PDB file of C-alpha atoms in Angstrom:
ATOM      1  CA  UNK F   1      -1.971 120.784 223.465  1.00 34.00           C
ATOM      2  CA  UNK F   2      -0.019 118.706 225.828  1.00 38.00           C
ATOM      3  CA  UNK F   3      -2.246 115.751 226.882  1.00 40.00           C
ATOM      4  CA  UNK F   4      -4.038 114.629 230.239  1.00 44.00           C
ATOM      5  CA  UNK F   5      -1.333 111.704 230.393  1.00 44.00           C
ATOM      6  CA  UNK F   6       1.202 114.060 230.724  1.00 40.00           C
ATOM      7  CA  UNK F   7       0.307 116.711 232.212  1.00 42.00           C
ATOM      8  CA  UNK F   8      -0.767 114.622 235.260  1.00 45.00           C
ATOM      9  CA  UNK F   9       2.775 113.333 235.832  1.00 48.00           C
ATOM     10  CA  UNK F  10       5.103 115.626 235.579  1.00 50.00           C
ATOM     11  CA  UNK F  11       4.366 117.378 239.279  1.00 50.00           C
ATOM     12  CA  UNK F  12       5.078 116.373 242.356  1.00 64.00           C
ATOM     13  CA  UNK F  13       2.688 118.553 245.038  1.00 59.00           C
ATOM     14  CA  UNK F  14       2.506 118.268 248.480  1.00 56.00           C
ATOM     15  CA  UNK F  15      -0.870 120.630 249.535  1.00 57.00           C
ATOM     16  CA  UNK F  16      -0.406 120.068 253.427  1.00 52.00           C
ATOM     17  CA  UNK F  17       2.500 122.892 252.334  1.00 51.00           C
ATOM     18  CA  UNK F  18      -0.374 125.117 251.776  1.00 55.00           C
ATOM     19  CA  UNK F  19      -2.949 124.065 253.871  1.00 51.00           C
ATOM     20  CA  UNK F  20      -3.937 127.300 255.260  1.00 59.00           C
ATOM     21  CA  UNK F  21      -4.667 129.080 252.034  1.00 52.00           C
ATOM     22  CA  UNK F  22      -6.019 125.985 250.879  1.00 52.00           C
ATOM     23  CA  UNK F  23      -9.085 125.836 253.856  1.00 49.00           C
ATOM     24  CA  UNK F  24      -9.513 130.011 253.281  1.00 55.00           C
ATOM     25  CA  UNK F  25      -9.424 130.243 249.332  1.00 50.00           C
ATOM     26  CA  UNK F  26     -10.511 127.525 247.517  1.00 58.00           C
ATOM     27  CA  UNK F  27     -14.013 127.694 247.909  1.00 66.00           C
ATOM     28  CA  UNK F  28     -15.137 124.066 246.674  1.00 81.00           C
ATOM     29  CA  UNK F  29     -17.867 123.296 244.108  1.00 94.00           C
ATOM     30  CA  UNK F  30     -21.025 125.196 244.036  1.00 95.00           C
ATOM     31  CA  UNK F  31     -24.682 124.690 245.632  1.00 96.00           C
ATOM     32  CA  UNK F  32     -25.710 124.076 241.498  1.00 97.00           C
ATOM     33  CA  UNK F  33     -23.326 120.545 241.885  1.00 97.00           C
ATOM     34  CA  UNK F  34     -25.061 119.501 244.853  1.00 98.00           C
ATOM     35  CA  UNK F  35     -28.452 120.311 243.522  1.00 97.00           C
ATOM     36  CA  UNK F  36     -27.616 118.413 240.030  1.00 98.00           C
ATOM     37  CA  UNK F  37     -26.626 115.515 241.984  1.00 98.00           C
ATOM     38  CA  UNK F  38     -29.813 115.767 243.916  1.00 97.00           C
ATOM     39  CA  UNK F  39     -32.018 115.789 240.631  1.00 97.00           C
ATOM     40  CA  UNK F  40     -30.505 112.851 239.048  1.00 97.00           C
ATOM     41  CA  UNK F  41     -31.200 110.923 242.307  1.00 97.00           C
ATOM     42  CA  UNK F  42     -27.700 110.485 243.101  1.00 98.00           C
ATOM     43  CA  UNK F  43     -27.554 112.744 246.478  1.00 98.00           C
ATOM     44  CA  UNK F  44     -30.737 111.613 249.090  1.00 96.00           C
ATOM     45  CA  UNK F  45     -30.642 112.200 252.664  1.00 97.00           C
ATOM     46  CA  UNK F  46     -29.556 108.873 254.553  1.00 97.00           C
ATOM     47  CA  UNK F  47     -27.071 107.488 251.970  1.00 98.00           C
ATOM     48  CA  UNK F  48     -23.499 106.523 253.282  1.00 98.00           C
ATOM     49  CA  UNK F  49     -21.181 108.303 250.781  1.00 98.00           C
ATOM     50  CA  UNK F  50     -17.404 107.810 251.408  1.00 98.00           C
ATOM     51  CA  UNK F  51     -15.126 111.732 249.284  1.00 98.00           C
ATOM     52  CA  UNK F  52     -11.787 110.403 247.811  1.00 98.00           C
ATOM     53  CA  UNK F  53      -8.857 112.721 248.159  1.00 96.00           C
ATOM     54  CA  UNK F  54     -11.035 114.904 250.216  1.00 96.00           C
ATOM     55  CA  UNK F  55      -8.654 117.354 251.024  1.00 92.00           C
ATOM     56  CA  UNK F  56     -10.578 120.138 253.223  1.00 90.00           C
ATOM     57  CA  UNK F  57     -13.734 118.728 253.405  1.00 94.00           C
ATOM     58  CA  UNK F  58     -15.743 120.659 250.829  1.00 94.00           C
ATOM     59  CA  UNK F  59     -18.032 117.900 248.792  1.00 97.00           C
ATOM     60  CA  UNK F  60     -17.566 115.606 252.181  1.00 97.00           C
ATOM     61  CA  UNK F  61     -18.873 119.370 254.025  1.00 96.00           C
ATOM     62  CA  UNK F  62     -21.653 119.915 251.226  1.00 96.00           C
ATOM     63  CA  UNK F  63     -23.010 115.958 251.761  1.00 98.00           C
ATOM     64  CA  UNK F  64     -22.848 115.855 255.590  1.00 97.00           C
ATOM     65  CA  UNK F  65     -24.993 119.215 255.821  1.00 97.00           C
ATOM     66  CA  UNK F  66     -27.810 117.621 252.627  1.00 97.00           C
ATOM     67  CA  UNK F  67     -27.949 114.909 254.876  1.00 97.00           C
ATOM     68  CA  UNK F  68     -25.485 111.923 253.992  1.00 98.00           C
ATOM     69  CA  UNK F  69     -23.718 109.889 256.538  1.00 98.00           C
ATOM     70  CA  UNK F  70     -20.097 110.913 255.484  1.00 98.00           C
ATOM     71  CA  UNK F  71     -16.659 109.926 255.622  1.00 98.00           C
ATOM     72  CA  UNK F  72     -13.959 112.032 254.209  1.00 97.00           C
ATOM     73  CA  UNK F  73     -10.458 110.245 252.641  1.00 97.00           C
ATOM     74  CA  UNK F  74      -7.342 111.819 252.290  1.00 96.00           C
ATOM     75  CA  UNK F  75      -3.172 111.267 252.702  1.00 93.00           C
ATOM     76  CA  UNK F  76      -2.879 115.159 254.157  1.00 91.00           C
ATOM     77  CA  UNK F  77      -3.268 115.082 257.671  1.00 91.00           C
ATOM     78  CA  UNK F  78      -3.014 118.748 257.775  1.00 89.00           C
ATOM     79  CA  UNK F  79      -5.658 119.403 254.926  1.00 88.00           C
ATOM     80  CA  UNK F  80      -7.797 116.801 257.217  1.00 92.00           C
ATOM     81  CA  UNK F  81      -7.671 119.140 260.026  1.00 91.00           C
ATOM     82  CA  UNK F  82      -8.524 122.216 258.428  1.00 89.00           C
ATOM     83  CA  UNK F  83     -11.718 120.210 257.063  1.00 92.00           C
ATOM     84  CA  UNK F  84     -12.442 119.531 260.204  1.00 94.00           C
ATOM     85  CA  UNK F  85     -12.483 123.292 261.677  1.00 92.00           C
ATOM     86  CA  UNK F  86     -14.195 124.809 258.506  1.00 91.00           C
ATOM     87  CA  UNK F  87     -17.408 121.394 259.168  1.00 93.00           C
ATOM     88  CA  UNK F  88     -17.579 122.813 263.063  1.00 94.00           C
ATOM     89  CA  UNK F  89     -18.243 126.442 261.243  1.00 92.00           C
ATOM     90  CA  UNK F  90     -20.573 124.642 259.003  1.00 92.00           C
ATOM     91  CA  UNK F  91     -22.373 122.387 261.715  1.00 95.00           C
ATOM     92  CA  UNK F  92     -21.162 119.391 259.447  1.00 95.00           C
ATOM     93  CA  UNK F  93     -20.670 116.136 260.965  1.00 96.00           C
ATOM     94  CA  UNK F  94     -17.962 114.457 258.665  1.00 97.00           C
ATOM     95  CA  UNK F  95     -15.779 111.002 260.017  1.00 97.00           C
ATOM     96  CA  UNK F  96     -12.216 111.454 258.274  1.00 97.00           C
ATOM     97  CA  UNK F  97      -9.912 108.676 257.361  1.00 97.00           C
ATOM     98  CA  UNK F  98      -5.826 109.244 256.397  1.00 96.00           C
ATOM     99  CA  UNK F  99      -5.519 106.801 253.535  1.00 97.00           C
ATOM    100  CA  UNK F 100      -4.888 106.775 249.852  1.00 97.00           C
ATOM    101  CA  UNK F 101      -7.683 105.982 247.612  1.00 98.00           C
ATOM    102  CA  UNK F 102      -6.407 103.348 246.168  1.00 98.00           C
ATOM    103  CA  UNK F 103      -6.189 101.080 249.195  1.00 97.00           C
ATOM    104  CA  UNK F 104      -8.634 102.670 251.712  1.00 98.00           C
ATOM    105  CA  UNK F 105      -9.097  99.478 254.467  1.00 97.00           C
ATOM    106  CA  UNK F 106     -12.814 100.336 254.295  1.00 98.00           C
ATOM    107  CA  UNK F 107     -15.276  97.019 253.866  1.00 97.00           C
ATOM    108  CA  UNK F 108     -16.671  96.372 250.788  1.00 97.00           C
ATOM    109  CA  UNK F 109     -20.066  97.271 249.506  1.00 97.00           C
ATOM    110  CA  UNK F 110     -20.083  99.624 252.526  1.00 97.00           C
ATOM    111  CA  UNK F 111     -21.580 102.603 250.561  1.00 98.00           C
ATOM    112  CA  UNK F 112     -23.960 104.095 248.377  1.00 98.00           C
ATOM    113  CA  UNK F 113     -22.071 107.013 247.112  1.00 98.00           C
ATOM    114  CA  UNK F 114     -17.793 107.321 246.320  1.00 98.00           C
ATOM    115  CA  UNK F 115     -17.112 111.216 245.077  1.00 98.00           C
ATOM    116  CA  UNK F 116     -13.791 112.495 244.261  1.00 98.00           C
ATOM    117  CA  UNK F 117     -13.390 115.891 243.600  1.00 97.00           C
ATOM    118  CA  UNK F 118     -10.587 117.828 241.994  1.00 94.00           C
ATOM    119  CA  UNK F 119      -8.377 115.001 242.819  1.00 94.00           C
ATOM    120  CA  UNK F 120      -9.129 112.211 240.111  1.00 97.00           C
ATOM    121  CA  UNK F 121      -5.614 112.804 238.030  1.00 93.00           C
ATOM    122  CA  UNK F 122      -3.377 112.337 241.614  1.00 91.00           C
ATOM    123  CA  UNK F 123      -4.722 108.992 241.891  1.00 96.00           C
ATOM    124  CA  UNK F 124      -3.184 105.617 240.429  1.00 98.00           C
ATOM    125  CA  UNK F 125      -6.590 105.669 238.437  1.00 98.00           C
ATOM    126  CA  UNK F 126      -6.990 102.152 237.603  1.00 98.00           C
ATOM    127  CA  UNK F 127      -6.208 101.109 240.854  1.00 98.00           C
ATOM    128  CA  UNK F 128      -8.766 104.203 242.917  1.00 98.00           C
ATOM    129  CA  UNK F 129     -11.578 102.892 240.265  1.00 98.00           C
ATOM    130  CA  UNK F 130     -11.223  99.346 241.361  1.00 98.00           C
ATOM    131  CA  UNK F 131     -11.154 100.120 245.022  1.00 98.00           C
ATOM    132  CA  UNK F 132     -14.256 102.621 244.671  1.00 98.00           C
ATOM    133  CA  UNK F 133     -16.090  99.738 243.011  1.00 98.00           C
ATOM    134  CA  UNK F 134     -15.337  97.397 245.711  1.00 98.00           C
ATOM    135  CA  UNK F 135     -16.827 100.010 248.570  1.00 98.00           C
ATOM    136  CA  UNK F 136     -19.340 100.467 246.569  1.00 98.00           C
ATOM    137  CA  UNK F 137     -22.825  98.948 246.773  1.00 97.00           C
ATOM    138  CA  UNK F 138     -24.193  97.417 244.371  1.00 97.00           C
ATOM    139  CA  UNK F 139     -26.326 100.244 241.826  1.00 97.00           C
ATOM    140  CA  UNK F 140     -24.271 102.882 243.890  1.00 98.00           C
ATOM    141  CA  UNK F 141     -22.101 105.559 242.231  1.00 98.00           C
ATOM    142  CA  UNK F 142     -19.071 106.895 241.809  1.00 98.00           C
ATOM    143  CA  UNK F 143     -18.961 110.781 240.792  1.00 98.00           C
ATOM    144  CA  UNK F 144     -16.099 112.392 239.610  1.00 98.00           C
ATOM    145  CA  UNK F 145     -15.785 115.870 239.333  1.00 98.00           C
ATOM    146  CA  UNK F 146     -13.965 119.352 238.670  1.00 97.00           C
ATOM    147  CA  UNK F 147     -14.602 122.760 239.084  1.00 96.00           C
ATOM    148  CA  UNK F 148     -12.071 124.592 237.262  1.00 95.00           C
ATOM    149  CA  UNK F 149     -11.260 127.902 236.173  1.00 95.00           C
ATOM    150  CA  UNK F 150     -11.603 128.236 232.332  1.00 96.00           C
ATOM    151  CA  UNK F 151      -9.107 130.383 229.951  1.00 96.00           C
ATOM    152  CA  UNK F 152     -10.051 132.351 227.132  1.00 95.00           C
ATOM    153  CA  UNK F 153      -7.786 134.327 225.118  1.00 95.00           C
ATOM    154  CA  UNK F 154      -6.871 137.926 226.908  1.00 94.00           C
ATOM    155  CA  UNK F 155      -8.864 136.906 230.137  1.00 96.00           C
ATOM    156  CA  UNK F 156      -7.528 137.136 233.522  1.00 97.00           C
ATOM    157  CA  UNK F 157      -6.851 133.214 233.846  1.00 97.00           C
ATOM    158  CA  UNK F 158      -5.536 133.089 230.811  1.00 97.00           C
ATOM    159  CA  UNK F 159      -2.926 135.570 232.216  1.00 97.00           C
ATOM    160  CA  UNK F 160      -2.733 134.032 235.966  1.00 97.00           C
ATOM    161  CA  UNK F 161      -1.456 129.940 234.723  1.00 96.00           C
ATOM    162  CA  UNK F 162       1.325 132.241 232.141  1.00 96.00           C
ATOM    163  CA  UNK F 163       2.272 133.988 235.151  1.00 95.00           C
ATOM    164  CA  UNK F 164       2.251 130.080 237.150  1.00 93.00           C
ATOM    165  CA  UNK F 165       4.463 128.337 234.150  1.00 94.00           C
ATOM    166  CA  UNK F 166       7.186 131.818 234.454  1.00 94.00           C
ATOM    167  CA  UNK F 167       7.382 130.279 238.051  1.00 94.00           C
ATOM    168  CA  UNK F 168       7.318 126.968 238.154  1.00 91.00           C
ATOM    169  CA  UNK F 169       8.370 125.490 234.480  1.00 91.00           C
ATOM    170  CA  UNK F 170       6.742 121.738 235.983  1.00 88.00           C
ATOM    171  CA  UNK F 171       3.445 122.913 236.305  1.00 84.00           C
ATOM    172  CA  UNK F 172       1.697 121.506 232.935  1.00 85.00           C
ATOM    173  CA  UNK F 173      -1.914 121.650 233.557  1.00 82.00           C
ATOM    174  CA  UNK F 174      -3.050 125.064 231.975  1.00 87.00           C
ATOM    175  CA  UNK F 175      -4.963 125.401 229.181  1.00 89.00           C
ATOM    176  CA  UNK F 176      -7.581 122.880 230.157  1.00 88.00           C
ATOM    177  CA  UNK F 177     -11.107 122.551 228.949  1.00 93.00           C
ATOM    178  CA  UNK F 178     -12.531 121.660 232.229  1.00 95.00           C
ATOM    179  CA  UNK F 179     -13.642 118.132 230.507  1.00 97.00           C
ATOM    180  CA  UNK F 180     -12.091 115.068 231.701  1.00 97.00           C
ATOM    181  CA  UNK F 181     -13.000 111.910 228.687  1.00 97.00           C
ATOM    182  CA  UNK F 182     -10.181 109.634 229.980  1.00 97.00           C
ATOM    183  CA  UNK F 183     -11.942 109.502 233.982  1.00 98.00           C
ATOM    184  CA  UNK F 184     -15.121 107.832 231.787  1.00 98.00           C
ATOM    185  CA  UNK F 185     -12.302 105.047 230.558  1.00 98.00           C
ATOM    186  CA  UNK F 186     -10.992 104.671 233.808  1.00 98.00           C
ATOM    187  CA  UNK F 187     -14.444 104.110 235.187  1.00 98.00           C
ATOM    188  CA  UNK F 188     -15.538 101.208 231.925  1.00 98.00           C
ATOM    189  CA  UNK F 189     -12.754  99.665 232.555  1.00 98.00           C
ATOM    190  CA  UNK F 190     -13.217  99.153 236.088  1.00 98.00           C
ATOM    191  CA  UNK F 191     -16.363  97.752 235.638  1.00 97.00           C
ATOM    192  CA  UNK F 192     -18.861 100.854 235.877  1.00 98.00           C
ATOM    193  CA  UNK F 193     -21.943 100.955 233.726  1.00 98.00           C
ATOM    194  CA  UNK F 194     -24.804 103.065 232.880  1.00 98.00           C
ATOM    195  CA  UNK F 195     -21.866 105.912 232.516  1.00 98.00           C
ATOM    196  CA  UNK F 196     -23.077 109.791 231.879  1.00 98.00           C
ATOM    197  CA  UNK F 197     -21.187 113.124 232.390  1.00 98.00           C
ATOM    198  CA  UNK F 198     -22.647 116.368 232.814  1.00 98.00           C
ATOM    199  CA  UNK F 199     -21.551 119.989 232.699  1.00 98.00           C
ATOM    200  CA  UNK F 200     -22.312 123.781 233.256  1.00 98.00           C
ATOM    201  CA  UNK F 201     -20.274 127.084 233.412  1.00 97.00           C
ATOM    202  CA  UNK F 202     -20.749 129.813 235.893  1.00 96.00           C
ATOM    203  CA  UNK F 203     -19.148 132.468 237.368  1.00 96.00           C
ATOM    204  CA  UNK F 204     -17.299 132.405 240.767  1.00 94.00           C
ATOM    205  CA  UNK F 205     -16.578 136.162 242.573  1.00 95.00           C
ATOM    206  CA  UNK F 206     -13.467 136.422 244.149  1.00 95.00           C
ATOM    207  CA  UNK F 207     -11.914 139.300 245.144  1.00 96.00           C
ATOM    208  CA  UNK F 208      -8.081 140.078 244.465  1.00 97.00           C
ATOM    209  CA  UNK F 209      -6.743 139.169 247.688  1.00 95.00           C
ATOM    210  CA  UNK F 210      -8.730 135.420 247.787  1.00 94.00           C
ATOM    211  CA  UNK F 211      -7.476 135.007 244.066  1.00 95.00           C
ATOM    212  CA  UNK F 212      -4.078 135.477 245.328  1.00 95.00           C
ATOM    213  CA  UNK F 213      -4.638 132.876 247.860  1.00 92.00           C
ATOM    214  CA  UNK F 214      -6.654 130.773 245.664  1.00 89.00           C
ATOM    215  CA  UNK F 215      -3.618 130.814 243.125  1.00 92.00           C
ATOM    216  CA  UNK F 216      -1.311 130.110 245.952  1.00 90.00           C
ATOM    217  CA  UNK F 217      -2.748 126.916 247.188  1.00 81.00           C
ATOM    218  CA  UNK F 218      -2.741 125.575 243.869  1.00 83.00           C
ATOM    219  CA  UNK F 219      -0.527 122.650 242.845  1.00 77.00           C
ATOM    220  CA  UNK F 220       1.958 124.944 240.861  1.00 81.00           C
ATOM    221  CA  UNK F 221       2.426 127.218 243.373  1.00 87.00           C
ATOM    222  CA  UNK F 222       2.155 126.333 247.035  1.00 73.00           C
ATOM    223  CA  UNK F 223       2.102 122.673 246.767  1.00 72.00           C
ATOM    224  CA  UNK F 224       5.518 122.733 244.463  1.00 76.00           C
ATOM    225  CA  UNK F 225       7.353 126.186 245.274  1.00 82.00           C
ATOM    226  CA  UNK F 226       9.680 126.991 248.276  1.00 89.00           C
ATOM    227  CA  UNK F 227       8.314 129.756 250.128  1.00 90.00           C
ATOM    228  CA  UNK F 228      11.072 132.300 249.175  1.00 94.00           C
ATOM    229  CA  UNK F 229       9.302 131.709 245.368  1.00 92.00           C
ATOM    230  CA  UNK F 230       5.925 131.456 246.670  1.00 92.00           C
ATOM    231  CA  UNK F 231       5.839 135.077 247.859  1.00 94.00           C
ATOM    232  CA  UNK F 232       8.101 135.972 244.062  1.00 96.00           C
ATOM    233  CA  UNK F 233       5.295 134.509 242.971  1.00 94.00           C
ATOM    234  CA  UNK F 234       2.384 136.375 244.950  1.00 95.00           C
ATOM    235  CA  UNK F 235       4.367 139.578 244.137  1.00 96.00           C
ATOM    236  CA  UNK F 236       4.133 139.584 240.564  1.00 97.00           C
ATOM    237  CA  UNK F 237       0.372 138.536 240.512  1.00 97.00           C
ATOM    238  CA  UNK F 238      -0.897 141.122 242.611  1.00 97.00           C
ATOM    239  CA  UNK F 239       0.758 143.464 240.805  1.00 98.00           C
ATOM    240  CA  UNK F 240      -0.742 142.412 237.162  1.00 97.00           C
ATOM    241  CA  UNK F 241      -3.967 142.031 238.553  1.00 97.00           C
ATOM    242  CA  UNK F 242      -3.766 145.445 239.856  1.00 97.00           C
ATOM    243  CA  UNK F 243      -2.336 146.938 236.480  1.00 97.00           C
ATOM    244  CA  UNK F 244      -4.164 144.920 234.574  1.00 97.00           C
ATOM    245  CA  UNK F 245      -7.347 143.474 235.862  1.00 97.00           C
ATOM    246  CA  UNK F 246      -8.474 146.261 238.687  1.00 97.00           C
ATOM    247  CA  UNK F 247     -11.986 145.105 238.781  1.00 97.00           C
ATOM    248  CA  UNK F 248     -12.142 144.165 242.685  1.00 97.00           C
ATOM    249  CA  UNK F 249     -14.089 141.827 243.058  1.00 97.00           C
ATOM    250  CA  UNK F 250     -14.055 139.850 239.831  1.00 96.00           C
ATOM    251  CA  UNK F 251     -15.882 137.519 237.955  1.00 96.00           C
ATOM    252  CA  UNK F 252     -13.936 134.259 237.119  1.00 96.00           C
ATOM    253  CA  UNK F 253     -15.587 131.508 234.710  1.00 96.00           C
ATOM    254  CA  UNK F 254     -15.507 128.384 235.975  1.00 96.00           C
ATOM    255  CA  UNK F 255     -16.564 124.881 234.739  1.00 97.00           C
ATOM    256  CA  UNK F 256     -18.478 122.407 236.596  1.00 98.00           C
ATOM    257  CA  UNK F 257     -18.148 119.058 235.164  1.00 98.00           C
ATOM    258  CA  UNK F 258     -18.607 115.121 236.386  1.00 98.00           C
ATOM    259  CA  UNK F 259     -18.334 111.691 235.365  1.00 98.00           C
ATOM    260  CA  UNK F 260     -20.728 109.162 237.071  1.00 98.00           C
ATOM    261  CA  UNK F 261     -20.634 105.157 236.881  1.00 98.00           C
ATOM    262  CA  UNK F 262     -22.993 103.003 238.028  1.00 98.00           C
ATOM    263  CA  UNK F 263     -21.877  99.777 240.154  1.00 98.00           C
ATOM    264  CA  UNK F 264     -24.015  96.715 238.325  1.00 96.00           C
ATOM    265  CA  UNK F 265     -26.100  94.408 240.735  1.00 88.00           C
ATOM    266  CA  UNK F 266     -23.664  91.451 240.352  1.00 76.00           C
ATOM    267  CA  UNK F 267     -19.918  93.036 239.550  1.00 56.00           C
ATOM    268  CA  UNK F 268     -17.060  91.235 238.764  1.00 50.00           C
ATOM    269  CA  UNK F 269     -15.817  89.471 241.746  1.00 45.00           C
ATOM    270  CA  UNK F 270     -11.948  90.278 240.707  1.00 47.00           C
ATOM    271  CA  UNK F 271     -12.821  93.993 241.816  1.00 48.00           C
ATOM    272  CA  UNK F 272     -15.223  93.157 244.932  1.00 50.00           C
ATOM    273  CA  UNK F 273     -13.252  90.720 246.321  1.00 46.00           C
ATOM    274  CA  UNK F 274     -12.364  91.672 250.851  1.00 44.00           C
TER     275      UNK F 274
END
């Protein structure tokens, strides 16, 4: 198996490219994250929580409407903007910033809450941890987290990232376990304690069309192909699905999972430094 090092830097993806199926198809982690986050006392009405690499709003979208004061973080103005149409829908109130996470010109010990969510492995990880422990308060959190779709031999994912690496050679992240041990490293050495991960699977329902679009505004596809082999690409998977997966909707396993660090009461003043 190909490791996490290199996996995450061999691609170059650009998701404004795809914004649009990005804001209809990728539906964002589940009510059960939210409500885990709630029962470990990390997610209370009130808190100021500031979503790394936010892209359309959807753990900035689930915090604003349980009550956070929330501001959303991303490089992609267009991803920014479709976050901002689907939190009207949603009656979310969400303030978004265009910056990278690893230099976000936000004060320090500003807020009680940094998430990052399906974005962790884009960052220049030492540097994000560093700058999420100097917004940080002190005792708040940082939460990592993925929801990924998990492969099992003969299954329809399994089939769908083959069908990705025909397309796009580049794209190395299939085959993954949904379990991220190197993000708890990254958040030690940083200066995190009291660090704990948790995870559950479930099933997401998407129909054949939205898994199309889902697949599409993925970084192997949308974010990295020309449109010409974008549409090659949607070809060929609506096609197999329909030959060989003609359950419509289906049931896709996913994996929730997330890495949380603790900021101590007096960090290191290398990290919290203005």
């Amino acid at each position: 198996m190909i490791s996490a090092e290199v996996r995450f830097k061999k691609l170059t993806a650009d998701f404004g490219k795809t914004a649009n199926d990005y804001g209809r198809h990728r539906a964002g982690f589940p009510d059960e994250f939210f409500e885990r986050l709630k029962t470990l006392g990390i997610l209370r009405a009130g808190i100021r929580a500031l979503d790394l690499g936010t892209g359309t709003g959807t753990i900035a979208r689930g915090l604003a409407t349980r009550g956070c004061e929330v501001t959303g973080l991303d490089r992609s103005a267009p991803l920014m903007e479709q976050a901002a149409e689907l939190d009207r829908g949603a009656g979310a109130v969400v303030k978004y910033v265009n910056a990278a996470a690893e230099e976000t010109g936000l004060a320090a010990a500003e807020f009680d809450l940094v998430t990052a969510g399906q974005c962790w492995h884009w960052f220049d990880r030492p540097r994000a941890a560093a700058e999420a422990l100097r917004v940080l308060k002190p005792e708040g959190r940082l939460v990592i987290a993925h929801f990924d779709w998990i492969v099992l031999p003969g299954n329809m994912t399994e089939a769908t990232e083959k069908l990705i690496e025909k397309h796009n050679p580049k794209w190395k992240f299939g085959g993954g376990l949904g379990i991220y041990p190197l993000w708890l490293r990254d958040m030690a050495v940083a200066g995190f304690v009291n660090i704990e991960t948790f995870s559950f699977d479930l099933d997401a329902i998407y129909t054949h069309e939205a898994w199309r679009g889902r697949i599409r505004a993925s970084a192997g596809v949308g974010a990295s192909l020309e449109p010409d082999r974008v549409a090659a690409f949607d070809d060929e998977l609506r096609a197999m699905l329909a030959k060989r997966y003609p359950e419509d909707p289906m049931r896709v396993m996913h994996r929730v999972f997330a890495a949380i660090g603790v900021v101590p009461m007096i960090a290191s003043t290398k990290f919290r430094a203005t």
